[in-house]
């Protein structure tokens, strides 16, 4: 009884973790299913078919590669624009600083559907064809704020005296930026980029409004919920989860080794 | 995500030195801002203006829409769809409370008790972000399936009797009921609660816990008087990051609910993409935006953490 009371937090915490992971377990298990109907919601029998042929469903891998392309370009765009804004906000005092701060904050404080709908209103009024470019424009727009927030947090905690020291040692502005500022800000920029990639790759609501007939991977999954869900979707979901865990773990290992290599 | 709310004390620490730079140098911040701010003005602010103008137009898709300053649309939209508005706020609010109750122990566990397991637990919280959330939401269809193990257990424990009485479920099923939608919302936005909670808990100096213990505070008292108040920034940003997106969501209501569980997001989506009644759709999304912004402002004032955002 006392043991139970002492470990109550651990038990509840692990319970929440189970709640978080359960759908991933189900997705993985059902990637080995051989369903009879159009939908893969009930267990029938074990099969490796979907794993042997992940692209066996029409348009599935096409939508996947489109989502990857959009995510890469959106990440590059949002990271470049967002990093510049973050540096301007932290390193300089200028007029309209407060206004810029609120403009950056607003997209995060608004339900996604409001932004999605207003962008559609713009594109409809302007007669712009919906497709790859409208999706990319929208993704860069909503990823931007998250990059600014991530980079800002990192640059704020950075000691400005390091840059002064570089200047005292006769480093030019460019040299100081490339050799001192950028490496210190890099983890923040990387976090912003990673977040952009994940947000863009997984975005459904904004893409749903602004994609026209273009089918990204989330759009494909959404459509399949109405027409029939191929097992291959679970295969790709499982692969994404495994890859994500490995990438994040590898990143942390590199980070830890760096930390150990330069003791304070 | 966790960085949305910057620590207020850090802002003051890096006050740049006061000196008079040349005009060229003074323009540097503007050049840095220009491309990104332009992007936001053209693709965030301008669309809002377009949507505002759309909301006061009348007409039809065949004849075209004209700005007629027909504000009646707002009133009509509100009176016709107030059940969906109320339902959205109720579901989003319930999901936010559940996220806080479920997320706090896990954030606490990772921050104070995980030891060398900390990184692994954090990865397990973040990793679902990278698997398509639509696929995971569809998995709930399997988990909550009629006659499945979860529903059976809830039935045996008479939980479904209670939730049916509360109007959260109907009979012996969970799928296509409010409970399923709230369960999906809670699940989808839980990481947005856990991560800010974790960051603010992690900042707490554990010596404060020891001090409280030395002063004969029982663990519950320590939590109530020390830990929880210090984690308030995380609680505030976590609840905002959960409530705001949940209130506009239509994915969970569509995939896990029924026509009786439609939220305002579902209405806006079908008005825009199926019925093509753009003025009503625009009015609805402005009403949603206004409700959320007003609630968020009041909440932040009440929580006394204005300087956080």
Coordinates of C-alpha atoms in Angstrom, one line a residue:
Chain A
X1 CA 0.0 0.0 0.0
X2 CA 2.8 2.4 0.9
X3 CA 4.7 1.3 -2.2
X4 CA 1.6 2.2 -4.2
X5 CA 1.3 5.6 -2.7
X6 CA 4.9 6.4 -3.2
X7 CA 4.8 5.4 -6.9
X8 CA 1.4 6.9 -7.7
X9 CA 3.0 9.5 -10.0
X10 CA 5.0 6.9 -11.8
X11 CA 2.0 4.7 -12.3
X12 CA -0.2 7.5 -13.6
X13 CA 2.6 8.9 -15.8
X14 CA 3.2 5.5 -17.4
X15 CA -0.5 5.2 -17.9
X16 CA -0.6 8.4 -19.9
X17 CA 2.4 7.2 -21.9
X18 CA 0.5 4.0 -22.7
X19 CA -2.4 6.1 -23.9
X20 CA 0.0 8.1 -26.1
X21 CA 1.7 5.0 -27.6
X22 CA -1.3 2.7 -27.9
X23 CA -2.4 4.0 -31.4
X24 CA 1.1 3.5 -32.7
X25 CA 1.1 -0.1 -31.4
X26 CA -2.3 -0.7 -33.2
X27 CA -0.9 0.9 -36.4
X28 CA 2.1 -1.4 -36.3
X29 CA 0.1 -4.6 -35.5
X30 CA -2.4 -3.9 -38.2
X31 CA 0.3 -3.4 -40.8
X32 CA 0.6 -7.2 -40.7
X33 CA -3.1 -7.7 -41.2
X34 CA -4.8 -9.2 -44.2
X35 CA -8.2 -7.5 -44.1
X36 CA -11.2 -8.9 -46.1
X37 CA -13.1 -5.7 -46.8
X38 CA -12.0 -2.3 -47.9
X39 CA -11.3 -1.1 -44.4
X40 CA -8.4 -2.3 -42.2
X41 CA -10.2 -1.8 -38.8
X42 CA -10.7 -5.4 -37.7
X43 CA -8.1 -8.2 -37.3
X44 CA -8.3 -11.0 -39.8
X45 CA -5.0 -12.9 -40.3
X46 CA -1.3 -12.4 -40.3
X47 CA 0.3 -11.3 -43.6
X48 CA 3.5 -9.7 -44.9
X49 CA 2.0 -8.7 -48.2
X50 CA 1.8 -5.0 -47.5
X51 CA 5.4 -4.8 -46.2
X52 CA 6.6 -6.5 -49.4
X53 CA 4.8 -4.0 -51.6
X54 CA 4.4 -0.7 -49.8
X55 CA 3.8 1.2 -53.0
X56 CA 1.2 -1.3 -54.3
X57 CA -1.7 1.1 -53.9
X58 CA -2.3 3.6 -56.7
X59 CA -1.2 7.2 -55.8
X60 CA 0.0 6.3 -52.3
X61 CA 3.8 6.7 -52.9
X62 CA 3.2 9.6 -55.3
X63 CA 1.4 11.5 -52.5
X64 CA 4.1 10.5 -50.0
X65 CA 6.9 11.9 -52.3
X66 CA 4.8 15.1 -52.9
X67 CA 4.5 15.6 -49.1
X68 CA 8.2 15.1 -48.7
X69 CA 9.0 17.7 -51.4
X70 CA 6.6 20.2 -49.9
X71 CA 8.0 19.6 -46.4
X72 CA 11.6 20.1 -47.5
X73 CA 10.9 23.3 -49.4
X74 CA 8.6 24.6 -46.6
X75 CA 11.3 23.9 -44.1
X76 CA 14.0 25.7 -46.1
X77 CA 11.8 28.7 -46.7
X78 CA 10.4 29.0 -43.1
X79 CA 13.9 28.4 -41.5
X80 CA 15.6 31.1 -43.6
X81 CA 12.9 33.7 -43.2
X82 CA 12.2 32.8 -39.5
X83 CA 15.9 32.8 -38.4
X84 CA 16.4 36.3 -39.9
X85 CA 13.3 37.6 -38.0
X86 CA 14.5 36.0 -34.8
X87 CA 17.9 37.6 -35.0
X88 CA 16.4 41.0 -35.8
X89 CA 14.0 40.7 -32.8
X90 CA 16.7 39.7 -30.3
X91 CA 19.7 41.6 -31.5
X92 CA 18.2 45.0 -32.5
X93 CA 16.0 47.6 -30.9
X94 CA 13.9 49.3 -33.6
X95 CA 10.5 50.9 -34.0
X96 CA 7.5 48.5 -34.5
X97 CA 9.3 45.8 -32.6
X98 CA 6.2 45.2 -30.5
X99 CA 4.0 45.1 -33.6
X100 CA 6.4 42.5 -35.2
X101 CA 6.3 40.4 -32.1
X102 CA 2.5 40.3 -32.1
X103 CA 2.4 39.6 -35.8
X104 CA 4.6 36.6 -35.3
X105 CA 2.5 35.4 -32.3
X106 CA -0.9 35.7 -33.9
X107 CA -0.7 32.7 -36.3
X108 CA 0.0 30.5 -33.3
X109 CA -2.9 31.9 -31.2
X110 CA -5.5 31.2 -33.9
X111 CA -7.3 28.0 -34.7
X112 CA -5.7 26.6 -37.8
X113 CA -9.1 26.5 -39.6
X114 CA -9.4 30.3 -39.5
X115 CA -6.1 30.7 -41.3
X116 CA -6.9 27.9 -43.7
X117 CA -10.2 29.5 -44.7
X118 CA -8.8 33.0 -45.0
X119 CA -6.1 31.8 -47.3
X120 CA -8.7 30.1 -49.4
X121 CA -10.6 33.4 -49.5
X122 CA -7.5 35.1 -50.8
X123 CA -6.7 32.5 -53.5
X124 CA -10.4 32.4 -54.7
X125 CA -10.7 36.2 -54.9
X126 CA -7.4 36.4 -56.8
X127 CA -8.3 33.5 -59.1
X128 CA -5.1 31.6 -58.2
X129 CA -5.1 28.0 -59.2
X130 CA -4.9 25.8 -56.1
X131 CA -2.1 23.2 -56.0
X132 CA 1.6 22.6 -55.2
X133 CA 2.4 26.4 -54.9
X134 CA -0.6 27.4 -52.8
X135 CA 0.2 24.5 -50.4
X136 CA 3.8 25.5 -50.2
X137 CA 2.9 29.2 -49.6
X138 CA 0.6 28.2 -46.8
X139 CA 3.1 25.8 -45.1
X140 CA 5.9 28.4 -45.1
X141 CA 3.4 30.9 -43.6
X142 CA 2.4 28.8 -40.6
X143 CA 5.8 27.2 -40.0
X144 CA 7.4 30.7 -39.8
X145 CA 6.2 31.5 -36.3
X146 CA 7.4 28.3 -34.9
X147 CA 10.9 28.8 -36.3
X148 CA 11.0 32.3 -34.9
X149 CA 10.0 31.0 -31.5
X150 CA 12.6 28.2 -31.4
X151 CA 15.5 30.4 -32.7
X152 CA 14.6 33.3 -30.5
X153 CA 14.6 31.1 -27.4
X154 CA 18.1 29.9 -28.3
X155 CA 19.6 33.3 -29.2
X156 CA 18.1 34.9 -26.1
X157 CA 20.1 32.5 -23.9
X158 CA 23.3 33.3 -25.8
X159 CA 26.0 35.4 -24.2
X160 CA 26.5 38.5 -26.4
X161 CA 30.0 38.9 -24.9
X162 CA 31.2 35.9 -27.0
X163 CA 30.6 38.0 -30.1
X164 CA 32.3 41.0 -28.6
X165 CA 35.3 38.9 -27.8
X166 CA 35.4 37.7 -31.4
X167 CA 35.3 41.4 -32.6
X168 CA 38.1 42.2 -30.1
X169 CA 40.1 39.5 -31.7
X170 CA 39.8 41.4 -35.0
X171 CA 37.1 39.1 -36.6
X172 CA 35.0 40.9 -39.2
X173 CA 31.2 41.0 -38.9
X174 CA 30.9 38.2 -41.4
X175 CA 33.6 36.1 -39.8
X176 CA 32.0 36.6 -36.3
X177 CA 28.6 35.6 -37.6
X178 CA 29.8 32.5 -39.4
X179 CA 32.4 31.3 -36.8
X180 CA 30.7 32.3 -33.6
X181 CA 27.0 33.4 -33.8
X182 CA 25.8 30.7 -36.2
X183 CA 27.3 27.7 -34.4
X184 CA 25.8 28.8 -31.1
X185 CA 22.4 29.4 -32.6
X186 CA 22.5 26.2 -34.6
X187 CA 20.6 24.0 -32.1
X188 CA 17.7 26.5 -32.1
X189 CA 17.7 26.7 -35.9
X190 CA 17.8 22.9 -36.1
X191 CA 14.9 22.6 -33.7
X192 CA 12.9 25.1 -35.7
X193 CA 13.7 23.3 -38.9
X194 CA 12.8 19.9 -37.5
X195 CA 9.5 21.3 -36.2
X196 CA 8.7 22.9 -39.6
X197 CA 9.4 19.6 -41.3
X198 CA 7.1 17.7 -39.0
X199 CA 4.3 20.3 -39.0
X200 CA 4.4 20.6 -42.8
X201 CA 4.6 16.9 -43.5
X202 CA 1.7 16.2 -41.2
X203 CA -0.5 19.2 -41.9
X204 CA -4.0 18.4 -42.9
X205 CA -6.4 21.2 -42.1
X206 CA -4.6 24.0 -44.0
X207 CA -3.7 21.6 -46.9
X208 CA -7.3 20.4 -47.0
X209 CA -8.5 23.9 -47.8
X210 CA -5.7 25.0 -50.2
X211 CA -4.7 21.9 -52.2
X212 CA -7.4 21.8 -54.9
X213 CA -7.0 18.4 -56.6
X214 CA -3.4 17.9 -55.4
X215 CA -3.1 14.9 -53.1
X216 CA -0.5 15.1 -50.3
X217 CA 0.0 12.1 -48.0
X218 CA -2.4 13.3 -45.2
X219 CA -5.0 14.1 -48.0
X220 CA -4.5 10.5 -49.2
X221 CA -5.1 9.1 -45.7
X222 CA -8.2 11.4 -45.3
X223 CA -9.6 10.2 -48.6
X224 CA -8.9 6.5 -47.7
X225 CA -11.0 6.9 -44.5
X226 CA -14.0 7.4 -46.8
X227 CA -13.1 5.0 -49.7
X228 CA -11.2 2.3 -47.9
X229 CA -7.9 2.2 -46.0
X230 CA -5.2 0.0 -47.6
X231 CA -2.9 -1.8 -45.2
X232 CA 0.0 0.0 -46.8
X233 CA -1.0 3.1 -44.9
X234 CA -0.2 1.3 -41.7
X235 CA 3.1 0.1 -43.1
X236 CA 4.1 3.7 -43.9
X237 CA 2.9 4.9 -40.5
X238 CA 5.0 2.3 -38.7
X239 CA 8.1 3.1 -40.8
X240 CA 7.7 6.8 -40.0
X241 CA 7.4 6.1 -36.3
X242 CA 10.5 3.9 -36.3
X243 CA 12.6 6.3 -38.4
X244 CA 11.5 9.3 -36.2
X245 CA 12.5 7.4 -33.0
X246 CA 15.9 6.5 -34.5
X247 CA 16.6 10.0 -35.8
X248 CA 15.7 11.7 -32.5
X249 CA 17.7 9.2 -30.5
X250 CA 20.7 9.6 -32.8
X251 CA 20.4 13.4 -32.5
X252 CA 20.4 13.2 -28.7
X253 CA 23.4 10.9 -28.7
X254 CA 25.3 13.3 -30.8
X255 CA 24.2 16.1 -28.5
X256 CA 25.3 14.2 -25.4
X257 CA 28.7 13.4 -26.9
X258 CA 29.2 17.1 -27.7
X259 CA 28.2 18.0 -24.1
X260 CA 30.7 15.4 -22.7
X261 CA 33.4 16.5 -25.1
X262 CA 33.5 20.1 -23.8
X263 CA 33.1 20.0 -20.1
X264 CA 32.3 23.4 -18.5
Chain B
X1 CA 6.4 24.2 -29.5
X2 CA 7.6 24.7 -26.0
X3 CA 9.4 27.8 -27.0
X4 CA 6.2 29.7 -27.8
X5 CA 6.4 31.2 -24.4
X6 CA 9.8 32.7 -23.8
X7 CA 11.1 33.2 -20.3
X8 CA 10.5 36.8 -19.4
X9 CA 13.7 37.2 -17.4
X10 CA 15.9 36.3 -20.5
X11 CA 14.5 39.2 -22.5
X12 CA 16.0 41.8 -20.2
X13 CA 19.3 40.0 -19.9
X14 CA 20.4 40.7 -23.5
X15 CA 19.5 44.4 -23.7
X16 CA 21.9 45.5 -26.5
X17 CA 24.5 48.1 -25.6
X18 CA 23.4 51.7 -26.4
X19 CA 25.5 53.4 -29.0
X20 CA 24.7 55.3 -32.2
X21 CA 25.3 53.2 -35.2
X22 CA 25.5 54.5 -38.8
X23 CA 22.3 54.8 -40.9
X24 CA 23.4 51.8 -42.9
X25 CA 23.8 49.7 -39.7
X26 CA 20.5 51.0 -38.4
X27 CA 18.7 49.5 -41.4
X28 CA 20.1 46.0 -40.8
X29 CA 17.1 44.8 -38.7
X30 CA 14.7 46.0 -41.3
X31 CA 16.4 44.1 -44.0
X32 CA 16.4 41.0 -41.8
X33 CA 12.7 41.4 -41.1
X34 CA 11.6 42.4 -44.6
X35 CA 11.1 39.0 -46.4
X36 CA 9.5 37.1 -43.5
X37 CA 7.2 40.0 -42.5
X38 CA 6.2 40.6 -46.1
X39 CA 5.3 36.9 -46.3
X40 CA 3.1 37.1 -43.2
X41 CA 1.5 40.4 -44.4
X42 CA 0.7 38.9 -47.8
X43 CA -0.3 35.4 -46.8
X44 CA -1.7 36.0 -43.3
X45 CA -3.0 39.6 -42.9
X46 CA -4.2 40.2 -46.4
X47 CA -6.2 36.9 -46.4
X48 CA -7.9 38.0 -43.2
X49 CA -8.9 41.2 -44.9
X50 CA -10.2 39.2 -47.9
X51 CA -12.1 36.9 -45.6
X52 CA -13.6 39.9 -43.8
X53 CA -14.8 41.3 -47.1
X54 CA -16.2 37.9 -48.1
X55 CA -18.2 37.7 -44.9
X56 CA -20.1 40.8 -45.8
X57 CA -20.8 39.8 -49.4
X58 CA -24.1 38.4 -50.8
X59 CA -24.8 36.5 -54.0
X60 CA -24.4 33.0 -55.3
X61 CA -21.7 31.0 -56.9
X62 CA -23.4 31.2 -60.4
X63 CA -24.0 35.0 -60.3
X64 CA -21.0 35.9 -58.3
X65 CA -20.6 37.6 -54.9
X66 CA -20.8 41.3 -54.2
X67 CA -19.9 43.3 -51.1
X68 CA -23.2 44.5 -49.8
X69 CA -22.3 45.1 -46.2
X70 CA -24.8 42.4 -45.2
X71 CA -23.9 42.0 -41.6
X72 CA -27.1 39.9 -41.1
X73 CA -25.0 36.9 -42.2
X74 CA -23.1 37.0 -38.9
X75 CA -26.4 37.0 -36.9
X76 CA -27.9 34.2 -39.1
X77 CA -24.7 32.1 -38.8
X78 CA -24.7 32.5 -35.0
X79 CA -28.3 31.7 -34.5
X80 CA -28.2 28.8 -36.8
X81 CA -25.0 27.2 -35.6
X82 CA -24.8 28.1 -31.9
X83 CA -25.2 24.4 -30.9
X84 CA -22.0 23.6 -32.9
X85 CA -20.2 26.5 -31.3
X86 CA -21.2 25.5 -27.8
X87 CA -20.3 21.9 -28.5
X88 CA -16.9 22.9 -29.8
X89 CA -16.1 24.9 -26.7
X90 CA -17.4 22.1 -24.5
X91 CA -15.4 19.3 -26.2
X92 CA -12.3 21.5 -26.5
X93 CA -12.6 22.5 -22.8
X94 CA -13.1 18.9 -21.6
X95 CA -10.2 17.7 -23.7
X96 CA -8.0 20.5 -22.3
X97 CA -8.9 19.5 -18.7
X98 CA -8.3 15.9 -19.4
X99 CA -5.0 16.7 -21.1
X100 CA -3.9 18.6 -18.0
X101 CA -4.9 15.8 -15.6
X102 CA -3.3 13.1 -17.8
X103 CA -0.3 15.2 -18.9
X104 CA 0.8 16.5 -15.5
X105 CA 1.9 13.2 -13.9
X106 CA 3.8 12.2 -17.0
X107 CA 5.6 15.6 -17.3
X108 CA 6.3 15.4 -13.5
X109 CA 7.7 11.8 -14.0
X110 CA 10.0 12.9 -16.8
X111 CA 11.2 16.0 -15.0
X112 CA 11.9 14.6 -11.6
X113 CA 11.8 10.8 -11.5
X114 CA 12.9 9.4 -14.8
X115 CA 16.7 9.6 -14.2
X116 CA 18.5 8.0 -17.1
X117 CA 15.2 7.1 -18.8
X118 CA 14.4 10.8 -19.3
X119 CA 15.6 11.0 -22.9
X120 CA 13.8 7.8 -23.9
X121 CA 10.5 9.0 -22.4
X122 CA 10.8 12.4 -24.1
X123 CA 11.4 10.7 -27.4
X124 CA 8.3 8.6 -26.9
X125 CA 6.2 11.7 -26.2
X126 CA 7.6 13.5 -29.3
X127 CA 7.8 10.6 -31.8
X128 CA 4.0 10.4 -32.5
X129 CA 4.4 13.9 -34.0
X130 CA 6.3 12.4 -36.8
X131 CA 3.7 9.6 -37.6
X132 CA 0.8 11.0 -39.5
X133 CA -1.8 12.1 -36.9
X134 CA -4.6 11.0 -39.3
X135 CA -3.3 7.4 -39.3
X136 CA -3.2 7.5 -35.5
X137 CA -6.7 8.9 -35.3
X138 CA -7.9 6.2 -37.5
X139 CA -6.3 3.7 -35.2
X140 CA -8.8 4.8 -32.5
X141 CA -11.5 3.4 -34.7
X142 CA -10.0 0.0 -34.1
X143 CA -9.4 0.6 -30.4
X144 CA -12.9 1.8 -29.7
X145 CA -14.6 -0.6 -32.1
X146 CA -18.1 -2.0 -31.0
X147 CA -17.7 -5.2 -29.0
X148 CA -13.9 -4.7 -28.9
X149 CA -11.9 -5.4 -25.8
X150 CA -11.8 -1.7 -24.6
X151 CA -15.6 -1.3 -24.9
X152 CA -16.1 -4.8 -23.3
X153 CA -14.0 -3.8 -20.3
X154 CA -15.7 -0.4 -19.9
X155 CA -19.1 -2.2 -20.1
X156 CA -18.1 -4.8 -17.4
X157 CA -17.0 -2.0 -15.1
X158 CA -20.3 -0.2 -15.8
X159 CA -18.4 2.8 -16.9
X160 CA -20.6 3.1 -20.0
X161 CA -23.7 3.2 -17.8
X162 CA -22.3 6.4 -16.1
X163 CA -21.2 8.0 -19.4
X164 CA -24.5 7.2 -21.0
X165 CA -26.3 8.8 -18.1
X166 CA -24.0 11.9 -18.7
X167 CA -24.9 11.9 -22.4
X168 CA -21.4 11.1 -23.4
X169 CA -22.2 7.6 -24.9
X170 CA -25.2 5.8 -26.2
X171 CA -25.9 2.2 -25.1
X172 CA -23.1 -0.2 -25.5
X173 CA -21.0 1.7 -28.0
X174 CA -18.3 4.3 -27.8
X175 CA -17.5 5.0 -31.5
X176 CA -19.7 7.8 -33.0
X177 CA -20.4 9.3 -29.6
X178 CA -19.1 12.4 -27.9
X179 CA -16.8 10.3 -25.7
X180 CA -15.0 9.0 -28.8
X181 CA -14.5 12.6 -30.1
X182 CA -13.3 13.9 -26.7
X183 CA -11.0 10.9 -26.4
X184 CA -9.5 11.6 -29.9
X185 CA -9.1 15.3 -29.1
X186 CA -7.4 14.6 -25.8
X187 CA -5.1 12.1 -27.5
X188 CA -4.1 14.4 -30.4
X189 CA -3.3 17.4 -28.3
X190 CA -1.7 15.7 -25.2
X191 CA 1.9 16.3 -26.4
X192 CA 1.2 20.0 -26.7
X193 CA 0.3 19.9 -23.0
X194 CA 3.1 17.7 -21.8
X195 CA 6.0 19.5 -23.4
X196 CA 5.4 23.0 -21.9
X197 CA 4.6 21.4 -18.6
X198 CA 7.9 19.5 -18.7
X199 CA 9.9 22.6 -19.6
X200 CA 8.6 24.6 -16.7
X201 CA 8.8 21.7 -14.3
X202 CA 12.4 21.0 -15.4
X203 CA 13.4 24.6 -14.5
X204 CA 12.4 24.2 -10.9
X205 CA 15.3 23.9 -8.5
X206 CA 14.8 20.6 -6.7
X207 CA 16.4 22.2 -3.6
X208 CA 13.1 24.0 -3.1
X209 CA 11.5 20.6 -2.6
X210 CA 14.1 19.6 0.0
X211 CA 13.6 23.0 1.7
X212 CA 9.9 22.4 1.9
X213 CA 10.5 19.0 3.3
X214 CA 12.9 20.4 5.9
X215 CA 10.1 22.8 6.9
X216 CA 7.9 19.7 7.6
X217 CA 5.7 20.1 4.5
X218 CA 4.1 16.8 3.5
X219 CA 4.6 15.8 -0.1
X220 CA 1.0 16.9 -1.0
X221 CA 1.6 20.3 0.6
X222 CA 4.9 20.7 -1.2
X223 CA 3.2 20.1 -4.4
X224 CA 0.3 22.5 -3.7
X225 CA 2.5 25.3 -2.3
X226 CA 5.7 25.0 -4.3
X227 CA 5.7 22.8 -7.4
X228 CA 2.3 23.6 -8.9
X229 CA 2.6 27.4 -8.5
X230 CA 6.1 27.3 -10.1
X231 CA 4.8 25.3 -13.0
X232 CA 2.0 27.8 -13.8
X233 CA 3.8 29.2 -17.0
X234 CA 3.7 25.6 -18.3
X235 CA 0.1 25.1 -17.3
X236 CA -1.0 28.3 -19.0
X237 CA 0.9 27.7 -22.3
X238 CA -0.1 24.0 -22.3
X239 CA -3.8 24.8 -21.9
X240 CA -3.6 27.4 -24.6
X241 CA -1.7 25.1 -27.0
X242 CA -4.4 22.5 -26.4
X243 CA -7.6 24.5 -26.3
X244 CA -7.0 26.8 -29.3
X245 CA -6.3 24.0 -31.9
X246 CA -8.9 21.7 -30.4
X247 CA -11.7 24.3 -30.7
X248 CA -11.2 24.6 -34.4
X249 CA -10.6 20.9 -35.1
X250 CA -12.9 18.9 -37.4
X251 CA -10.8 15.8 -37.9
X252 CA -11.7 13.9 -34.7
X253 CA -15.4 14.8 -35.0
X254 CA -15.4 13.6 -38.6
X255 CA -13.5 10.3 -38.1
X256 CA -14.6 9.3 -34.6
X257 CA -18.0 11.0 -34.3
X258 CA -21.4 11.1 -36.0
X259 CA -23.6 13.9 -37.3
X260 CA -24.7 14.5 -33.7
X261 CA -21.1 15.4 -32.7
X262 CA -20.3 17.9 -35.4
X263 CA -18.1 20.7 -34.2
X264 CA -17.9 24.2 -35.7
X265 CA -14.8 23.2 -37.7
X266 CA -16.9 20.6 -39.5
X267 CA -19.5 23.3 -40.3
X268 CA -16.9 25.8 -41.6
X269 CA -15.2 23.0 -43.7
X270 CA -18.4 21.9 -45.3
X271 CA -19.6 25.4 -46.0
X272 CA -16.3 26.3 -47.7
X273 CA -15.6 23.1 -49.5
X274 CA -18.9 21.4 -50.2
X275 CA -21.9 23.9 -49.9
X276 CA -19.7 26.7 -51.3
X277 CA -21.6 29.3 -49.2
X278 CA -18.5 31.5 -48.8
X279 CA -20.1 34.5 -46.9
X280 CA -21.5 32.2 -44.2
X281 CA -18.3 30.2 -43.9
X282 CA -16.3 33.4 -43.6
X283 CA -18.6 34.8 -40.9
X284 CA -18.4 31.5 -39.0
X285 CA -14.7 31.5 -39.0
X286 CA -14.5 35.1 -37.8
X287 CA -17.0 34.4 -35.0
X288 CA -14.8 31.4 -34.0
X289 CA -11.7 33.6 -34.1
X290 CA -13.3 36.3 -32.0
X291 CA -14.6 33.8 -29.3
X292 CA -11.1 32.2 -29.1
X293 CA -9.2 35.5 -28.9
X294 CA -11.6 36.9 -26.2
X295 CA -11.4 33.7 -24.1
X296 CA -7.7 33.5 -24.4
X297 CA -7.3 37.2 -23.4
X298 CA -9.5 36.8 -20.3
X299 CA -7.7 33.6 -19.4
X300 CA -4.3 35.1 -19.6
X301 CA -5.4 38.1 -17.6
X302 CA -6.9 35.8 -14.9
X303 CA -3.8 33.6 -14.8
X304 CA -1.8 36.7 -14.2
X305 CA 0.9 35.9 -16.7
X306 CA 0.4 38.6 -19.2
X307 CA 4.1 39.1 -19.7
X308 CA 4.4 35.6 -21.0
X309 CA 3.0 36.0 -24.5

